[in-house]
Amino acid sequence: VEMSEPGMLIDIRASVPQFCNSPTMIVMVGLPARGKTYISKKLTRYLNWIGVPTKMFNVGQYRREAVKIYKNFEFFKPDNEEAMRIRKACAAAALKDVAAYFSKEQGQVAVFDATNTTRERRTVILSYAKERGYKVFFVESICDDPEIIAENIKQVKFGSPDYVDRNVDEAMEDFVQRIDCYRASYMPIDDEKDRKLSYIKIFDVGSRYLVNRVQDHIQSRIVYYLMNIHVTPRSIYLSRHGESELNLSGRIGGDSGLSPRGQKYANALAAFIHGQNIRELKVWTSHMKRTIQTAEALGVQYEQWKALNEIDAGVCEELTYEEIQQNLPQEFALRDQDKYRYRYPKGESYEDLVHRLEPVIMELERQENVLVICHQAVFRCLLAYFLDKPADELPYLRCPLHTVLKLTPIAYGCKVESFFLNIEAVNTHRERPVNVDVNRNPEDALQTVPDHI
Amino acid sequence: MTNCPTLIVTVGLPARGKTYISKKLTRYLNWIGVPTREFNVGQYRRECVKIYKSFEFFRPDNEEGLKIRRQCASAALNDVRQYLTEEGGQVAVFDATNTTRERRETIIQFAEQNGFKVFFVESVCEDPDVIQENIVVSLGSPDYTNCNTEEAVEDFMKRIKCYENSYETLDEVLDRDLSYIKIMDVGQRYLVNRVLDHIQSRIVYYLMNIHITPRSIYLCRHGESELNVNGRIGGDSGLTPRGKEFGKKLSQFILEQGISDLKVWTSQMKRTIQTAEALNVPYEQWKVLNEIDAGVCEEMMYEEIQDHYPLEFALRDQDKYRYRYPKGESYEDLVQRLEPVIMELERQENVLVVCHQAVMRCLLAYFLDKTAEELPYLKCPLHTVLKLTPVAYGCKVESISLNVDAVDTHRERPEKRVPVPVPSAQ
């Protein structure tokens, strides 16, 4: 029976609809230096963060493993038969790994990152996918702006293993000739001949898009994401609220105001932000007093998002860890066993938090310079998105009070600068204890609880 | 969201779905809290020229007709200006053919003078079957009340012809500086150019997810729950025997409906899950379909809330849509968290949503275009299935009671304005 949309439910605890249906291959298309790897990595990071197991397969990687040393662009000449053989073999090896990822590793999406600039190559991939029941969605990046291409080459190609022994000018010259090798045989996706295919064409880094035959939910989300990202340089500043009264007494959650030190931090933050001289900074807070009070000190307009509220600890709201251990020792242990998925009774899990933060991430992608004043668990979720941290690390990321993180996208990732604003605060970070058994004794359970009043 | 008001301008030959899209988009934007209104130039023309004679009115050489049509467009733009600058409107949808570059240029200048952003939505379609279907909808217009179908269709086809010669589609090169989406063949393909801001990005996402394949959406609440019977709100209790009976009857009903490929969605609360279990089909649980969080009032009876939180109780009655339970949610919050459900409902075909009273009110308000004032008082009784089927520009609603008794959980808006008790000075 052929189903065009997902049917069976597999994970009933998930808050993102989980589909147990055909895996999807996202196939990149485009000349070198058109942002294919940039898009592949970003998309993979985003999909994994929202809970869709995704892996990227970069054919250039396979080529580097097959041909240890890259000599020069001649490898890519269309009449280089030896090289052609190797390149075809690499693509085939990558496809095999895609199949293994889907069948053995429960992968849901594979991003096949290569030029795929000929109709012939794309047909091979389509057949491969069809035989195995994979859906295929093409992402083609088209750009003829020489400035953008030069910038791309500078940002990512010079750092590539292929050019590690070359100076900048040599590298640039070689790369330009490399691009030329592909140009003659480049057949862009054709709006007439390929009208049955599912694809998005991105023109000039996103000023225009052509979208054809979106088949399902995940493709629709991918299109929406791709249409919201941009490459304009900017920085995202993440900070928690200033130290709160409840922080001081070691209590979680609640909606208390700032302590005197927290208020000092708010003023220090204002000075810091002013000193950064940021162009058109947007400031976002949650709906809770402590982030709002922190933002107030900045003396600028800010926007409140309910979605930025701290994780809801349900029945544990405003308790200390000692009280949770005393009253709900089993819950306490269960949380330590799987902190990402554990949901407080009548509350939320980190997994739920990621789901509710998704619109925040989408808007952060659209925006330029933004300062987000939020909470520990929320901060961890946002940070995990930007730094590509997996679910099991996310709930243990260190996000101390009174410290601003400045994230600046560069090349394929994110530069992180940490600024501690020199105002003392309690430590609210609780490391995973060694003993997570439900029958553990209180000392073991409370081993990692930070000091408080 | 955005400071500049936005003017959405439809473009396309008659019978390309412009009014369908305008109305749907307007309904969606209002539901998510963006004050939006549509301005249909055809409406203005009908008010001007009381009786529609024939397609000849639309002939490009009909000077009198052209003059009237230009005046109508101006009148509509005037009303747009008033709505966006004086009446708190955020988005105006200017629904007309706007098929010439000249007409669009006029609109662009108007927008520039007034500080409005412009976003074009063009619908291009050459599929004769689709156009035929659309014409049937257009024939429901007041223009054709006194014609028989054959005459009407013939006239309408000639009307379309009047526009065809002068039609200048949005051009990739000539119009490259404009912001627009071109929808081709009812959503097979889209061309999106220069999306400027958040609201345009949301509009594009929405337009790319809607479809016109016939289907039905079934909405119902969980079966009667233990807490329902005790008059308590919220909580996470299981079904009463009558609630379970509803589950069985629901299963029968669904079978009888003979729906192909029905998707079933529930919340993550026991009472909806237990109800879906009775259907014996796969179902998907959405946390965002959970009932409104009543915070400190969870599991209380209204009498208890009145006793313990009289001020809160009164405040809620004053503005039930925006009122947020302490440590809980408001209907307004609920709408925001249900937006992905609506988006996915738009993408899907036949779906049964088993949910809760407040949630069902929010979803219903979206489909039936109810205002924020009406939404929290929509009647959604237990043990009743609402079958929604899109038809023409709206939604046909069939209410099917499955004949299993249940308590009434509907609390009407109180008659008198309850004065808010002023806390005495201590």
GROMACS .gro file of N, CA, C and O in nm, chain A residues 217-318:
model
  408
  217HIS      N    1   0.511   1.736   0.521
  217HIS     CA    2   0.536   1.825   0.633
  217HIS      C    3   0.682   1.863   0.645
  217HIS      O    4   0.718   1.980   0.659
  218ILE      N    5   0.771   1.763   0.639
  218ILE     CA    6   0.912   1.793   0.663
  218ILE      C    7   0.968   1.880   0.550
  218ILE      O    8   1.045   1.973   0.575
  219GLN      N    9   0.926   1.855   0.427
  219GLN     CA   10   0.973   1.940   0.316
  219GLN      C   11   0.922   2.082   0.334
  219GLN      O   12   0.991   2.179   0.304
  220SER      N   13   0.798   2.095   0.383
  220SER     CA   14   0.741   2.228   0.404
  220SER      C   15   0.820   2.303   0.511
  220SER      O   16   0.850   2.422   0.497
  221ARG      N   17   0.860   2.232   0.618
  221ARG     CA   18   0.939   2.295   0.724
  221ARG      C   19   1.077   2.333   0.672
  221ARG      O   20   1.131   2.438   0.706
  222ILE      N   21   1.134   2.247   0.589
  222ILE     CA   22   1.267   2.275   0.533
  222ILE      C   23   1.261   2.400   0.446
  222ILE      O   24   1.346   2.488   0.455
  223VAL      N   25   1.158   2.410   0.362
  223VAL     CA   26   1.143   2.527   0.275
  223VAL      C   27   1.129   2.653   0.360
  223VAL      O   28   1.195   2.754   0.337
  224TYR      N   29   1.046   2.647   0.463
  224TYR     CA   30   1.025   2.762   0.550
  224TYR      C   31   1.157   2.803   0.614
  224TYR      O   32   1.193   2.921   0.616
  225TYR      N   33   1.233   2.707   0.664
  225TYR     CA   34   1.361   2.736   0.727
  225TYR      C   35   1.457   2.801   0.627
  225TYR      O   36   1.515   2.906   0.653
  226LEU      N   37   1.473   2.738   0.511
  226LEU     CA   38   1.566   2.791   0.410
  226LEU      C   39   1.529   2.932   0.367
  226LEU      O   40   1.616   3.012   0.334
  227MET      N   41   1.398   2.962   0.369
  227MET     CA   42   1.356   3.095   0.327
  227MET      C   43   1.375   3.199   0.437
  227MET      O   44   1.354   3.318   0.413
  228ASN      N   45   1.410   3.157   0.555
  228ASN     CA   46   1.426   3.253   0.665
  228ASN      C   47   1.571   3.280   0.703
  228ASN      O   48   1.600   3.378   0.771
  229ILE      N   49   1.663   3.192   0.659
  229ILE     CA   50   1.802   3.215   0.698
  229ILE      C   51   1.867   3.317   0.605
  229ILE      O   52   1.821   3.337   0.494
  230HIS      N   53   1.970   3.381   0.655
  230HIS     CA   54   2.042   3.479   0.572
  230HIS      C   55   2.190   3.476   0.610
  230HIS      O   56   2.228   3.407   0.705
  231VAL      N   57   2.271   3.549   0.533
  231VAL     CA   58   2.415   3.547   0.562
  231VAL      C   59   2.469   3.684   0.599
  231VAL      O   60   2.590   3.704   0.605
  232THR      N   61   2.381   3.780   0.626
  232THR     CA   62   2.427   3.913   0.666
  232THR      C   63   2.501   3.901   0.799
  232THR      O   64   2.450   3.840   0.893
  233PRO      N   65   2.620   3.957   0.810
  233PRO     CA   66   2.695   3.947   0.936
  233PRO      C   67   2.617   4.011   1.051
  233PRO      O   68   2.556   4.116   1.033
  234ARG      N   69   2.620   3.944   1.167
  234ARG     CA   70   2.550   3.994   1.284
  234ARG      C   71   2.594   3.914   1.405
  234ARG      O   72   2.662   3.814   1.392
  235SER      N   73   2.553   3.958   1.524
  235SER     CA   74   2.584   3.880   1.644
  235SER      C   75   2.459   3.861   1.728
  235SER      O   76   2.370   3.945   1.730
  236ILE      N   77   2.454   3.746   1.795
  236ILE     CA   78   2.345   3.717   1.887
  236ILE      C   79   2.404   3.711   2.027
  236ILE      O   80   2.500   3.638   2.052
  237TYR      N   81   2.347   3.791   2.117
  237TYR     CA   82   2.393   3.794   2.255
  237TYR      C   83   2.293   3.717   2.341
  237TYR      O   84   2.173   3.743   2.336
  238LEU      N   85   2.343   3.619   2.418
  238LEU     CA   86   2.256   3.544   2.507
  238LEU      C   87   2.297   3.571   2.651
  238LEU      O   88   2.416   3.566   2.684
  239SER      N   89   2.198   3.598   2.734
  239SER     CA   90   2.227   3.619   2.875
  239SER      C   91   2.110   3.570   2.958
  239SER      O   92   1.995   3.572   2.911
  240ARG      N   93   2.138   3.525   3.081
  240ARG     CA   94   2.027   3.499   3.172
  240ARG      C   95   1.989   3.629   3.241
  240ARG      O   96   2.060   3.729   3.232
  241HIS      N   97   1.876   3.625   3.307
  241HIS     CA   98   1.837   3.739   3.391
  241HIS      C   99   1.944   3.756   3.500
  241HIS      O  100   2.022   3.664   3.526
  242GLY      N  101   1.943   3.872   3.566
  242GLY     CA  102   2.031   3.890   3.681
  242GLY      C  103   1.989   3.793   3.792
  242GLY      O  104   1.876   3.743   3.794
  243GLU      N  105   2.078   3.768   3.886
  243GLU     CA  106   2.049   3.678   3.999
  243GLU      C  107   1.916   3.717   4.063
  243GLU      O  108   1.888   3.835   4.087
  244SER      N  109   1.832   3.615   4.089
  244SER     CA  110   1.700   3.644   4.146
  244SER      C  111   1.695   3.602   4.293
  244SER      O  112   1.782   3.528   4.342
  245GLU      N  113   1.592   3.646   4.362
  245GLU     CA  114   1.575   3.612   4.504
  245GLU      C  115   1.566   3.460   4.521
  245GLU      O  116   1.628   3.403   4.611
  246LEU      N  117   1.490   3.394   4.432
  246LEU     CA  118   1.476   3.249   4.444
  246LEU      C  119   1.608   3.177   4.413
  246LEU      O  120   1.639   3.074   4.472
  247ASN      N  121   1.687   3.233   4.321
  247ASN     CA  122   1.821   3.177   4.293
  247ASN      C  123   1.898   3.169   4.425
  247ASN      O  124   1.961   3.069   4.457
  248LEU      N  125   1.894   3.280   4.502
  248LEU     CA  126   1.973   3.289   4.625
  248LEU      C  127   1.938   3.177   4.722
  248LEU      O  128   2.025   3.123   4.791
  249SER      N  129   1.807   3.143   4.729
  249SER     CA  130   1.771   3.038   4.825
  249SER      C  131   1.769   2.899   4.761
  249SER      O  132   1.718   2.803   4.819
  250GLY      N  133   1.825   2.888   4.644
  250GLY     CA  134   1.838   2.756   4.582
  250GLY      C  135   1.707   2.696   4.535
  250GLY      O  136   1.695   2.574   4.521
  251ARG      N  137   1.608   2.780   4.510
  251ARG     CA  138   1.478   2.731   4.465
  251ARG      C  139   1.466   2.743   4.314
  251ARG      O  140   1.515   2.838   4.254
  252ILE      N  141   1.398   2.643   4.254
  252ILE     CA  142   1.386   2.646   4.107
  252ILE      C  143   1.254   2.708   4.064
  252ILE      O  144   1.156   2.708   4.139
  253GLY      N  145   1.253   2.764   3.943
  253GLY     CA  146   1.130   2.817   3.885
  253GLY      C  147   1.081   2.944   3.952
  253GLY      O  148   1.161   3.028   3.995
  254GLY      N  149   0.950   2.956   3.962
  254GLY     CA  150   0.890   3.072   4.025
  254GLY      C  151   0.899   3.197   3.941
  254GLY      O  152   0.946   3.195   3.827
  255ASP      N  153   0.859   3.310   4.001
  255ASP     CA  154   0.859   3.436   3.927
  255ASP      C  155   0.903   3.550   4.019
  255ASP      O  156   0.830   3.646   4.042
  256SER      N  157   1.025   3.535   4.075
  256SER     CA  158   1.070   3.636   4.171
  256SER      C  159   1.145   3.749   4.101
  256SER      O  160   1.180   3.738   3.983
  257GLY      N  161   1.172   3.853   4.177
  257GLY     CA  162   1.245   3.967   4.122
  257GLY      C  163   1.394   3.950   4.142
  257GLY      O  164   1.441   3.849   4.195
  258LEU      N  165   1.469   4.053   4.100
  258LEU     CA  166   1.615   4.046   4.109
  258LEU      C  167   1.662   4.069   4.253
  258LEU      O  168   1.601   4.144   4.328
  259SER      N  169   1.772   4.004   4.288
  259SER     CA  170   1.840   4.032   4.414
  259SER      C  171   1.920   4.160   4.392
  259SER      O  172   1.933   4.207   4.279
  260PRO      N  173   1.977   4.219   4.501
  260PRO     CA  174   2.060   4.338   4.481
  260PRO      C  175   2.174   4.313   4.381
  260PRO      O  176   2.201   4.397   4.296
  261ARG      N  177   2.236   4.197   4.387
  261ARG     CA  178   2.345   4.168   4.293
  261ARG      C  179   2.290   4.155   4.151
  261ARG      O  180   2.354   4.194   4.053
  262GLY      N  181   2.170   4.098   4.142
  262GLY     CA  182   2.106   4.084   4.011
  262GLY      C  183   2.081   4.220   3.949
  262GLY      O  184   2.098   4.239   3.828
  263GLN      N  185   2.042   4.314   4.033
  263GLN     CA  186   2.017   4.449   3.985
  263GLN      C  187   2.148   4.512   3.937
  263GLN      O  188   2.152   4.578   3.834
  264LYS      N  189   2.256   4.485   4.013
  264LYS     CA  190   2.388   4.536   3.972
  264LYS      C  191   2.423   4.481   3.834
  264LYS      O  192   2.479   4.552   3.750
  265TYR      N  193   2.393   4.354   3.814
  265TYR     CA  194   2.423   4.291   3.685
  265TYR      C  195   2.347   4.361   3.573
  265TYR      O  196   2.402   4.386   3.465
  266ALA      N  197   2.221   4.391   3.600
  266ALA     CA  198   2.141   4.458   3.496
  266ALA      C  199   2.209   4.588   3.454
  266ALA      O  200   2.217   4.618   3.334
  267ASN      N  201   2.260   4.662   3.552
  267ASN     CA  202   2.328   4.787   3.519
  267ASN      C  203   2.458   4.762   3.443
  267ASN      O  204   2.491   4.832   3.347
  268ALA      N  205   2.529   4.656   3.486
  268ALA     CA  206   2.654   4.622   3.418
  268ALA      C  207   2.626   4.578   3.274
  268ALA      O  208   2.701   4.610   3.180
  269LEU      N  209   2.516   4.507   3.256
  269LEU     CA  210   2.478   4.461   3.123
  269LEU      C  211   2.451   4.581   3.034
  269LEU      O  212   2.492   4.585   2.917
  270ALA      N  213   2.381   4.680   3.089
  270ALA     CA  214   2.352   4.801   3.012
  270ALA      C  215   2.481   4.866   2.965
  270ALA      O  216   2.495   4.904   2.849
  271ALA      N  217   2.578   4.877   3.058
  271ALA     CA  218   2.706   4.938   3.022
  271ALA      C  219   2.778   4.855   2.916
  271ALA      O  220   2.833   4.908   2.819
  272PHE      N  221   2.776   4.725   2.934
  272PHE     CA  222   2.843   4.636   2.839
  272PHE      C  223   2.783   4.651   2.699
  272PHE      O  224   2.855   4.667   2.599
  273ILE      N  225   2.651   4.646   2.692
  273ILE     CA  226   2.582   4.654   2.563
  273ILE      C  227   2.613   4.787   2.495
  273ILE      O  228   2.641   4.794   2.376
  274HIS      N  229   2.610   4.892   2.578
  274HIS     CA  230   2.640   5.024   2.524
  274HIS      C  231   2.780   5.026   2.465
  274HIS      O  232   2.803   5.079   2.356
  275GLY      N  233   2.873   4.964   2.538
  275GLY     CA  234   3.013   4.960   2.494
  275GLY      C  235   3.034   4.880   2.366
  275GLY      O  236   3.129   4.904   2.291
  276GLN      N  237   2.945   4.784   2.339
  276GLN     CA  238   2.960   4.702   2.219
  276GLN      C  239   2.922   4.777   2.092
  276GLN      O  240   2.950   4.733   1.982
  277ASN      N  241   2.855   4.890   2.109
  277ASN     CA  242   2.818   4.971   1.992
  277ASN      C  243   2.746   4.893   1.884
  277ASN      O  244   2.788   4.891   1.769
  278ILE      N  245   2.639   4.829   1.923
  278ILE     CA  246   2.571   4.739   1.829
  278ILE      C  247   2.469   4.814   1.746
  278ILE      O  248   2.390   4.893   1.797
  279ARG      N  249   2.472   4.785   1.617
  279ARG     CA  250   2.379   4.851   1.525
  279ARG      C  251   2.239   4.791   1.539
  279ARG      O  252   2.223   4.671   1.532
  280GLU      N  253   2.140   4.877   1.565
  280GLU     CA  254   1.999   4.832   1.564
  280GLU      C  255   1.976   4.704   1.642
  280GLU      O  256   1.926   4.606   1.588
  281LEU      N  257   2.011   4.707   1.770
  281LEU     CA  258   1.997   4.589   1.853
  281LEU      C  259   1.852   4.567   1.894
  281LEU      O  260   1.785   4.657   1.942
  282LYS      N  261   1.801   4.444   1.876
  282LYS     CA  262   1.669   4.409   1.927
  282LYS      C  263   1.691   4.340   2.063
  282LYS      O  264   1.787   4.263   2.078
  283VAL      N  265   1.604   4.367   2.159
  283VAL     CA  266   1.618   4.303   2.289
  283VAL      C  267   1.491   4.222   2.318
  283VAL      O  268   1.380   4.274   2.306
  284TRP      N  269   1.508   4.096   2.353
  284TRP     CA  270   1.395   4.009   2.382
  284TRP      C  271   1.406   3.958   2.526
  284TRP      O  272   1.516   3.924   2.572
  285THR      N  273   1.291   3.949   2.594
  285THR     CA  274   1.287   3.890   2.727
  285THR      C  275   1.174   3.789   2.732
  285THR      O  276   1.100   3.773   2.634
  286SER      N  277   1.158   3.723   2.848
  286SER     CA  278   1.042   3.637   2.867
  286SER      C  279   0.931   3.723   2.929
  286SER      O  280   0.942   3.845   2.934
  287HIS      N  281   0.826   3.659   2.980
  287HIS     CA  282   0.719   3.731   3.049
  287HIS      C  283   0.743   3.731   3.200
  287HIS      O  284   0.654   3.770   3.276
  288MET      N  285   0.861   3.685   3.244
  288MET     CA  286   0.882   3.673   3.389
  288MET      C  287   0.956   3.794   3.442
  288MET      O  288   1.043   3.850   3.375
  289LYS      N  289   0.923   3.829   3.567
  289LYS     CA  290   0.975   3.953   3.628
  289LYS      C  291   1.126   3.966   3.614
  289LYS      O  292   1.177   4.074   3.583
  290ARG      N  293   1.199   3.856   3.639
  290ARG     CA  294   1.343   3.870   3.649
  290ARG      C  295   1.413   3.908   3.519
  290ARG      O  296   1.514   3.978   3.521
  291THR      N  297   1.354   3.862   3.404
  291THR     CA  298   1.416   3.903   3.277
  291THR      C  299   1.372   4.045   3.242
  291THR      O  300   1.451   4.124   3.189
  292ILE      N  301   1.247   4.075   3.274
  292ILE     CA  302   1.196   4.208   3.244
  292ILE      C  303   1.272   4.313   3.324
  292ILE      O  304   1.315   4.416   3.271
  293GLN      N  305   1.293   4.286   3.453
  293GLN     CA  306   1.368   4.382   3.536
  293GLN      C  307   1.510   4.400   3.483
  293GLN      O  308   1.565   4.509   3.487
  294THR      N  309   1.568   4.293   3.434
  294THR     CA  310   1.703   4.302   3.378
  294THR      C  311   1.704   4.392   3.255
  294THR      O  312   1.791   4.478   3.240
  295ALA      N  313   1.604   4.372   3.168
  295ALA     CA  314   1.598   4.452   3.045
  295ALA      C  315   1.569   4.598   3.073
  295ALA      O  316   1.617   4.687   3.003
  296GLU      N  317   1.490   4.622   3.177
  296GLU     CA  318   1.453   4.760   3.211
  296GLU      C  319   1.576   4.848   3.229
  296GLU      O  320   1.577   4.965   3.189
  297ALA      N  321   1.681   4.789   3.287
  297ALA     CA  322   1.803   4.867   3.313
  297ALA      C  323   1.870   4.914   3.184
  297ALA      O  324   1.951   5.007   3.185
  298LEU      N  325   1.837   4.851   3.072
  298LEU     CA  326   1.903   4.888   2.947
  298LEU      C  327   1.850   5.020   2.891
  298LEU      O  328   1.916   5.083   2.809
  299GLY      N  329   1.729   5.055   2.934
  299GLY     CA  330   1.672   5.181   2.887
  299GLY      C  331   1.638   5.182   2.740
  299GLY      O  332   1.631   5.287   2.677
  300VAL      N  333   1.615   5.064   2.681
  300VAL     CA  334   1.575   5.060   2.540
  300VAL      C  335   1.448   4.977   2.528
  300VAL      O  336   1.409   4.907   2.621
  301GLN      N  337   1.387   4.983   2.412
  301GLN     CA  338   1.266   4.903   2.389
  301GLN      C  339   1.301   4.756   2.389
  301GLN      O  340   1.407   4.716   2.340
  302TYR      N  341   1.213   4.674   2.446
  302TYR     CA  342   1.235   4.530   2.440
  302TYR      C  343   1.103   4.460   2.416
  302TYR      O  344   0.995   4.516   2.442
  303GLU      N  345   1.111   4.338   2.367
  303GLU     CA  346   0.992   4.262   2.331
  303GLU      C  347   0.984   4.142   2.424
  303GLU      O  348   1.083   4.071   2.444
  304GLN      N  349   0.865   4.116   2.478
  304GLN     CA  350   0.848   4.002   2.569
  304GLN      C  351   0.790   3.883   2.493
  304GLN      O  352   0.692   3.896   2.422
  305TRP      N  353   0.852   3.768   2.508
  305TRP     CA  354   0.803   3.645   2.447
  305TRP      C  355   0.765   3.547   2.558
  305TRP      O  356   0.851   3.508   2.638
  306LYS      N  357   0.639   3.502   2.558
  306LYS     CA  358   0.601   3.400   2.656
  306LYS      C  359   0.681   3.272   2.630
  306LYS      O  360   0.715   3.198   2.722
  307ALA      N  361   0.712   3.248   2.503
  307ALA     CA  362   0.785   3.126   2.467
  307ALA      C  363   0.925   3.121   2.531
  307ALA      O  364   0.986   3.015   2.538
  308LEU      N  365   0.974   3.237   2.580
  308LEU     CA  366   1.106   3.240   2.644
  308LEU      C  367   1.099   3.216   2.794
  308LEU      O  368   1.203   3.218   2.862
  309ASN      N  369   0.978   3.193   2.847
  309ASN     CA  370   0.965   3.163   2.991
  309ASN      C  371   1.045   3.040   3.029
  309ASN      O  372   1.060   2.947   2.949
  310GLU      N  373   1.091   3.036   3.155
  310GLU     CA  374   1.171   2.922   3.201
  310GLU      C  375   1.087   2.793   3.196
  310GLU      O  376   0.963   2.796   3.196
  311ILE      N  377   1.157   2.682   3.191
  311ILE     CA  378   1.092   2.551   3.189
  311ILE      C  379   0.995   2.541   3.307
  311ILE      O  380   1.026   2.586   3.417
  312ASP      N  381   0.877   2.487   3.283
  312ASP     CA  382   0.776   2.477   3.388
  312ASP      C  383   0.806   2.351   3.471
  312ASP      O  384   0.797   2.239   3.422
  313ALA      N  385   0.840   2.371   3.598
  313ALA     CA  386   0.878   2.257   3.683
  313ALA      C  387   0.756   2.194   3.750
  313ALA      O  388   0.772   2.112   3.841
  314GLY      N  389   0.636   2.233   3.704
  314GLY     CA  390   0.514   2.167   3.753
  314GLY      C  391   0.504   2.163   3.904
  314GLY      O  392   0.513   2.266   3.971
  315VAL      N  393   0.490   2.041   3.959
  315VAL     CA  394   0.474   2.026   4.104
  315VAL      C  395   0.601   2.065   4.180
  315VAL      O  396   0.598   2.083   4.302
  316CYS      N  397   0.712   2.078   4.111
  316CYS     CA  398   0.840   2.112   4.177
  316CYS      C  399   0.870   2.261   4.175
  316CYS      O  400   0.976   2.303   4.222
  317GLU      N  401   0.779   2.339   4.121
  317GLU     CA  402   0.802   2.484   4.115
  317GLU      C  403   0.832   2.539   4.255
  317GLU      O  404   0.762   2.510   4.351
  318GLU      N  405   0.938   2.620   4.263
  318GLU     CA  406   0.978   2.692   4.384
  318GLU      C  407   1.031   2.602   4.496
  318GLU      O  408   1.048   2.648   4.609
   0.00000   0.00000   0.00000
